[in-house]
């Protein structure tokens, strides 16, 4: 039996204010990536944010790692807005 391989979409959505959220939750992209950059594993992030699915967390981290230079500007802007 052959394995059917298909592309998965990244579980990210932008709200009307331009804030990127993960998989129909209130958890923001910068929250997940910030935790990851602080050393949290995907499992730790899932424990801290139970509304997130572990697979979605891994997908978001993979998306960030593949497009780090593109996303760093967005993340920097979000951190500045938070201050």
Coordinates of C-alpha atoms in Angstrom, one line a residue, residues 35-73:
X35 CA 7.8 30.3 24.7
X36 CA 9.7 28.2 22.2
X37 CA 12.6 30.8 22.0
X38 CA 12.6 30.8 25.8
X39 CA 13.4 27.1 25.7
X40 CA 9.9 25.5 26.1
X41 CA 9.3 22.3 24.3
X42 CA 6.1 21.8 22.2
X43 CA 4.8 19.6 25.0
X44 CA 5.4 22.3 27.6
X45 CA 3.6 24.8 25.5
X46 CA 0.7 22.5 25.1
X47 CA 0.5 22.0 28.8
X48 CA 0.6 25.7 29.4
X49 CA -2.0 26.4 26.7
X50 CA -4.4 23.5 26.7
X51 CA -6.6 25.0 24.0
X52 CA -3.7 24.3 21.5
X53 CA -3.3 20.9 19.8
X54 CA 0.2 19.5 20.0
X55 CA 0.4 18.9 16.3
X56 CA -0.6 22.6 15.7
X57 CA 2.2 23.7 18.0
X58 CA 4.8 21.6 16.1
X59 CA 3.4 23.0 12.8
X60 CA 3.7 26.6 14.0
X61 CA 7.3 26.0 15.3
X62 CA 8.2 24.4 11.9
X63 CA 6.7 27.3 10.0
X64 CA 8.7 29.7 12.1
X65 CA 11.9 27.9 11.7
X66 CA 11.5 27.8 7.9
X67 CA 10.6 31.4 7.7
X68 CA 12.4 33.0 10.6
X69 CA 13.7 36.0 8.7
X70 CA 10.2 36.8 7.5
X71 CA 8.5 36.4 10.9
X72 CA 11.1 38.1 13.0
X73 CA 9.9 41.5 11.9

